[in-house]
CSV table of C-alpha atoms in Angstrom, one decimal:
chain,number,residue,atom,x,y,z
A,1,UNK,CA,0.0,0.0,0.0
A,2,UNK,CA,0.9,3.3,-1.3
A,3,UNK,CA,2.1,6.0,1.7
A,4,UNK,CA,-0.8,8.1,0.8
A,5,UNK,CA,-3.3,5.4,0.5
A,6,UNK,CA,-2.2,4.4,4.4
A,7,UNK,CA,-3.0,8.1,4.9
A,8,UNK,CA,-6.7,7.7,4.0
A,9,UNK,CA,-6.9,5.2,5.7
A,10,UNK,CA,-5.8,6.0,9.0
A,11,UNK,CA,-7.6,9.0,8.5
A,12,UNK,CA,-10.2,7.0,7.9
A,13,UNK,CA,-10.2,5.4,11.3
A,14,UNK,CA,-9.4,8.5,13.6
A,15,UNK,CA,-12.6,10.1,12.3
A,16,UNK,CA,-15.0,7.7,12.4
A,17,UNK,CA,-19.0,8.3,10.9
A,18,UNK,CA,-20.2,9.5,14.9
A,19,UNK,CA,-17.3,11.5,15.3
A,20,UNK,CA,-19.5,15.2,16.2
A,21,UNK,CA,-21.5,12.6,19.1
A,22,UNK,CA,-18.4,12.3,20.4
A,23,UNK,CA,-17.3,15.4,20.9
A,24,UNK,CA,-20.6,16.5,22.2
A,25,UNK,CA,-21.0,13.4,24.8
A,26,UNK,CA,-16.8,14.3,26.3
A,27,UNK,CA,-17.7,18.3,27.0
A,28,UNK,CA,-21.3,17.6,27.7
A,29,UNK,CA,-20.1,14.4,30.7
A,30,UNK,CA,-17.4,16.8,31.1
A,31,UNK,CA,-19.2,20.0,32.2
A,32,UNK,CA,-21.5,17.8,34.2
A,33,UNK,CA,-18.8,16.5,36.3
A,34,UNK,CA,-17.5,20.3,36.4
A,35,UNK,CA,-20.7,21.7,37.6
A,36,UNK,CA,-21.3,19.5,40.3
A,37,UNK,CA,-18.1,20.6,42.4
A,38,UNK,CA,-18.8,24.1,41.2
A,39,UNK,CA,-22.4,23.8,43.1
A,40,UNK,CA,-20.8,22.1,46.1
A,41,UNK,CA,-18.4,25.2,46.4
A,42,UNK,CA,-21.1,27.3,46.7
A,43,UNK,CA,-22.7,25.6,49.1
A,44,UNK,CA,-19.3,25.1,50.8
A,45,UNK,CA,-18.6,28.9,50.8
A,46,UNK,CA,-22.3,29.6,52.3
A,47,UNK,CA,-21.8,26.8,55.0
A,48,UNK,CA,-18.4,28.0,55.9
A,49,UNK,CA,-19.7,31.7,56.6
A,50,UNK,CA,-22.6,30.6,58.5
A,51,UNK,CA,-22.1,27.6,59.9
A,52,UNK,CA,-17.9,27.0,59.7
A,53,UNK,CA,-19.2,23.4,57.7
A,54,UNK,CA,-18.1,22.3,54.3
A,55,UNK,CA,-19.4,19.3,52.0
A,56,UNK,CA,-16.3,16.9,51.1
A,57,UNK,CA,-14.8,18.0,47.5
A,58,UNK,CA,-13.4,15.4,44.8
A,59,UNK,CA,-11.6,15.5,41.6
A,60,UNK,CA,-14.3,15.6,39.3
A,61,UNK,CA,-13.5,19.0,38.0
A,62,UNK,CA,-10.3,18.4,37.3
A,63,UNK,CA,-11.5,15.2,35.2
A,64,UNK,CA,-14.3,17.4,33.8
A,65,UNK,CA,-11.8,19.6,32.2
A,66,UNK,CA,-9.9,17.2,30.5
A,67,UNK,CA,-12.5,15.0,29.2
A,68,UNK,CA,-13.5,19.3,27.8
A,69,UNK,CA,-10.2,19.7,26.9
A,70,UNK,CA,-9.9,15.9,24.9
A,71,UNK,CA,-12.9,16.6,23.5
A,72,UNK,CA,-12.4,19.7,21.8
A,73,UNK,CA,-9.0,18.5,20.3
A,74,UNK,CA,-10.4,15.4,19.2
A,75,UNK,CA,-12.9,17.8,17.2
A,76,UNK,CA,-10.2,20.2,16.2
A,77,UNK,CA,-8.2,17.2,14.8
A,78,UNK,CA,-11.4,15.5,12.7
A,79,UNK,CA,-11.7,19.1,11.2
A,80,UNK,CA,-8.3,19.5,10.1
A,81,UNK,CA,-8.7,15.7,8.4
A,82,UNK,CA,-11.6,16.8,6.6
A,83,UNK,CA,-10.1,19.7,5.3
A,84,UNK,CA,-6.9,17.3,4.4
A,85,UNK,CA,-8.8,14.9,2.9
A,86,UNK,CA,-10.5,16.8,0.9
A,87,UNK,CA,-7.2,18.6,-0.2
A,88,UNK,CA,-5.7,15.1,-1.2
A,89,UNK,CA,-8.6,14.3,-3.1
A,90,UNK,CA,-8.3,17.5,-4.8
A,91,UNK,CA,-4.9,17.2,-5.9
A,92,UNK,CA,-5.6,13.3,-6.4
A,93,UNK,CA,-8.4,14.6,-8.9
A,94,UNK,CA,-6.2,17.7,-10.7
A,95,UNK,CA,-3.5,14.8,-11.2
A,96,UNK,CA,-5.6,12.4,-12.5
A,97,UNK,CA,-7.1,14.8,-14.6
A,98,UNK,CA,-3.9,16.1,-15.9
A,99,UNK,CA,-2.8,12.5,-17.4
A,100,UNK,CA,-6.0,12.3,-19.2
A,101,UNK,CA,-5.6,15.9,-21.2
A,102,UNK,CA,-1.9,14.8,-21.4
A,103,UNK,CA,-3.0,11.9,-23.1
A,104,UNK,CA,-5.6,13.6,-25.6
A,105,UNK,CA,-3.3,17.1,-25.9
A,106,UNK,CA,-1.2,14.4,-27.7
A,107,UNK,CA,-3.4,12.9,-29.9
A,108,UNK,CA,-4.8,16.5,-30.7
A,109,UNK,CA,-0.9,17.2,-32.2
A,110,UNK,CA,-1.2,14.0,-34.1
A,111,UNK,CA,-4.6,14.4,-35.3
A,112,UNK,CA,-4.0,18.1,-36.4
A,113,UNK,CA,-0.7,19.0,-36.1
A,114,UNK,CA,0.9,22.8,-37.3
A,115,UNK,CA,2.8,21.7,-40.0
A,116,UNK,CA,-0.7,20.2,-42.0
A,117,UNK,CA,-3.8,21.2,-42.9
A,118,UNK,CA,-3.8,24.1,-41.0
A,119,UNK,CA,-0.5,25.5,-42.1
A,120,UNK,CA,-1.8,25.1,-45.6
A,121,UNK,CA,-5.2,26.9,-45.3
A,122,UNK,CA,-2.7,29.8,-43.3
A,123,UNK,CA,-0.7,31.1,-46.5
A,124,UNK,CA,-2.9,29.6,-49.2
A,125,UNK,CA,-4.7,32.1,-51.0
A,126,UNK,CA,-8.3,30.5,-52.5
A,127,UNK,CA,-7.9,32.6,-55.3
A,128,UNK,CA,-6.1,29.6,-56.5
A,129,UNK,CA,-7.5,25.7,-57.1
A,130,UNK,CA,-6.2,23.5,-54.3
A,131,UNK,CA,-6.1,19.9,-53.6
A,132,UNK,CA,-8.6,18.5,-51.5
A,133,UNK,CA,-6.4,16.0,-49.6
A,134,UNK,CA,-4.7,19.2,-48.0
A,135,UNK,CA,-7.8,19.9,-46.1
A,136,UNK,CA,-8.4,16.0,-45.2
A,137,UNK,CA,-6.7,16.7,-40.9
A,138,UNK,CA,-9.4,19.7,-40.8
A,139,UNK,CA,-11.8,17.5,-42.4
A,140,UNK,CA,-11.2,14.5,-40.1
A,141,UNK,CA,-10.9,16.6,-37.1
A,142,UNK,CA,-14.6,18.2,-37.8
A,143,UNK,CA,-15.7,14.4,-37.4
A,144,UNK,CA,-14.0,12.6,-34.6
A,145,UNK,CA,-13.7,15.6,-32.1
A,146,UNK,CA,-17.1,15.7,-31.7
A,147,UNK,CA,-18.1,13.5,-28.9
A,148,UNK,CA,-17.3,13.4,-25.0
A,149,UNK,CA,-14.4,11.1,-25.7
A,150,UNK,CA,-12.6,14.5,-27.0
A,151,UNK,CA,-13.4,16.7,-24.2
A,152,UNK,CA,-10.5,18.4,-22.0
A,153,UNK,CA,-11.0,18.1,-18.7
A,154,UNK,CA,-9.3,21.5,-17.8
A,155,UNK,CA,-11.9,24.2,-18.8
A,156,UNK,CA,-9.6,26.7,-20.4
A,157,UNK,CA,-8.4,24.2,-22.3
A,158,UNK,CA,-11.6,22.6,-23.5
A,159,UNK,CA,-13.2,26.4,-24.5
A,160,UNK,CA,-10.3,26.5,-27.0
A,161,UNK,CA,-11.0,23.0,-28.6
A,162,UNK,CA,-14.6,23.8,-28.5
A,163,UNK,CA,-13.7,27.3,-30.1
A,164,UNK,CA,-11.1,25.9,-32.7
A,165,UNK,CA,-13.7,23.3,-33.4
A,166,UNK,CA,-16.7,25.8,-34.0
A,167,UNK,CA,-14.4,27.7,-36.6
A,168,UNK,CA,-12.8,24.6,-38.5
A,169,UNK,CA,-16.7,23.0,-38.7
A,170,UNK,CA,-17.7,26.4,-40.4
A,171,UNK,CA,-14.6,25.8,-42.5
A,172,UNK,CA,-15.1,22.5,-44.1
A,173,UNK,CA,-18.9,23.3,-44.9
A,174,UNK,CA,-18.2,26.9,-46.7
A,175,UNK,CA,-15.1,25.3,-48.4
A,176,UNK,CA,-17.2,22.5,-49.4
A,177,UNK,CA,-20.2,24.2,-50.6
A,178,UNK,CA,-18.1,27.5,-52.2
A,179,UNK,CA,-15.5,25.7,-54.9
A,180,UNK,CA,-15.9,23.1,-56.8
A,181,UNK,CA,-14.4,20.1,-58.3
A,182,UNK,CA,-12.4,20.2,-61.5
A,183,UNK,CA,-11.3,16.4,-61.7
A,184,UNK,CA,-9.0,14.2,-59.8
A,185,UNK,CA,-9.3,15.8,-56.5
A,186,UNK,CA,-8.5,19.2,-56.7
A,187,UNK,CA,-10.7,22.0,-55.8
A,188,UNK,CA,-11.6,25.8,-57.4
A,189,UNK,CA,-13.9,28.6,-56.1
A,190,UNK,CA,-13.9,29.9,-59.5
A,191,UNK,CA,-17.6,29.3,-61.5
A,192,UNK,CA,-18.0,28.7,-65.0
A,193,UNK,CA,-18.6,32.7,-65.0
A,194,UNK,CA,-14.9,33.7,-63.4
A,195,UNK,CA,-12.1,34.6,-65.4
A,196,UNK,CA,-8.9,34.7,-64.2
A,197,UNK,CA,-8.4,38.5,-63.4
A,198,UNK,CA,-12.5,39.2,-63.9
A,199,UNK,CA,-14.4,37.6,-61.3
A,200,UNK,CA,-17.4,37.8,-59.9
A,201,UNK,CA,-18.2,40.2,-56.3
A,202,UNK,CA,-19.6,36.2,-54.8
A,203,UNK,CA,-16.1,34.8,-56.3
A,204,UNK,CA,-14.0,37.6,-54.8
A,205,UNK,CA,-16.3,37.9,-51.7
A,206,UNK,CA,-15.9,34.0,-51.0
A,207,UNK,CA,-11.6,33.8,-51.5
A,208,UNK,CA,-11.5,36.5,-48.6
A,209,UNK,CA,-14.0,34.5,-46.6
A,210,UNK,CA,-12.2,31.0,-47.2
A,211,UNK,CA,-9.0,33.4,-46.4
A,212,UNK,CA,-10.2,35.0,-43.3
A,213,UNK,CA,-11.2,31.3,-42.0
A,214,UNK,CA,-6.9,29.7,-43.0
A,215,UNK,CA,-5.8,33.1,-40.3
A,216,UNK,CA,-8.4,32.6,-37.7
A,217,UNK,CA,-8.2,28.8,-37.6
A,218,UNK,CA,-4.5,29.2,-37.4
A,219,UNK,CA,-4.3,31.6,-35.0
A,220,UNK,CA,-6.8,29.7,-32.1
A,221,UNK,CA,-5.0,26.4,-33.3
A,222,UNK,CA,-1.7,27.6,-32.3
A,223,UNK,CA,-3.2,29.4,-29.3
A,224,UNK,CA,-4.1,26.2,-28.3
A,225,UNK,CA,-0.7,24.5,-28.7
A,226,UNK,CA,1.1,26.8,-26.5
A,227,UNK,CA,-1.4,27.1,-23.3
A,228,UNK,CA,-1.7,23.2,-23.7
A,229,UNK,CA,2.1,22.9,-23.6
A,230,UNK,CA,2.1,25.6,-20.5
A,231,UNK,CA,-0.9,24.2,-18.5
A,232,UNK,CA,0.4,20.6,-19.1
A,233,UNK,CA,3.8,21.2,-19.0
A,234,UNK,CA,4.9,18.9,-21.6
């Protein structure tokens, strides 16, 4: 066993389910025990001035106050281990946690790494025909990272993915649905109205559209990278 597994566990045992009875039955036997020497004082002082008598005294007060005393430190000291075990479970959680983005930060490299898709769709202009392979890791990525599986667990990080997500999804369908094929996989946004250096206000309107989308995506993918790499520390 783990040294912070034998933690929980003797944690577990000093604070046990009853633990607030406890501390309520030591001060309450205690301050009984207290009170009852405290009265025969009284009586003692009263007897003493009128009638030089006094009641015999014990040591219950003295017990009273450390059953009060033991009491209130064994309720200080169940406190203090709630407040520690919930702090190891905390960091127990964050750590656990940690590993799993660690484990899909990676894959998130692999599945759309800088130096693919989205580097392409960064310094291509859409002016020009393209082949549609170069968009298949944005394409790909606007399918699989979908589901719960492909969730960060850290919040900062997952609004990014969600973010980067939104923006490549808008992407593929614009890109899709604004050029067309010419044969053997490649891709214009020219129509059978365009010329070369005479096209059409939708044409033009479109290549800044499709170019806008290759900066933006770009720019929250690689924002991505680097808090990922900080908050992760890989």
């Amino acid at each position: 066993m783990r040294i912070l597994e034998f933690i929980l566990e003797l944690i577990k045992l000093i604070k046990v389910n009853f633990h607030n009875k406890i501390t309520w039955f030591l001060v309450v036997f205690g301050t009984t025990l207290i009170s009852t020497p405290l009265i025969e004082r009284i009586i003692n002082a009263v007897l003493e001035k009128k009638f030089t008598l006094s009641l015999t005294e014990s040591n219950d007060v003295q017990v009273g106050l450390w059953l009060i005393g033991i009491g209130l430190f064994y309720n200080l000291l169940t406190n203090y281990f709630d407040k520690y075990l919930l702090h190891i479970q905390t960091i127990k959680k964050l750590e656990n946690n940690s590993s799993q983005d660690k484990i899909l930060y990676k894959k998130f490299l692999q599945t759309l790494p800088s130096n693919g898709s989205v580097e392409f769709i960064k310094y291509h202009d859409f002016h020009n025909s393209f082949a549609l392979d170069n968009l298949r890791q944005l394409i790909n990525f606007s399918e699989e990272w979908i589901n719960a599986e492909h969730e960060f667990m850290n919040q900062e990080l997952e609004t990014l993915r969600k973010n980067l997500l939104e923006k490549i999804q808008h992407f593929v369908y614009d890109s899709s649905m604004k050029t067309y094929s010419i044969g053997d996989g490649i891709q214009t946004i020219m129509n059978n109205r365009d010329e070369d250096w005479n096209l059409t206000q939708v044409t033009q309107d479109n290549i800044v559209l499709l170019n806008n989308y290759g900066n933006n995506i770009y720019d929250l993918h690689q924002d991505l990278v680097r808090i990922g790499r900080d908050l992760l520390h890989i």
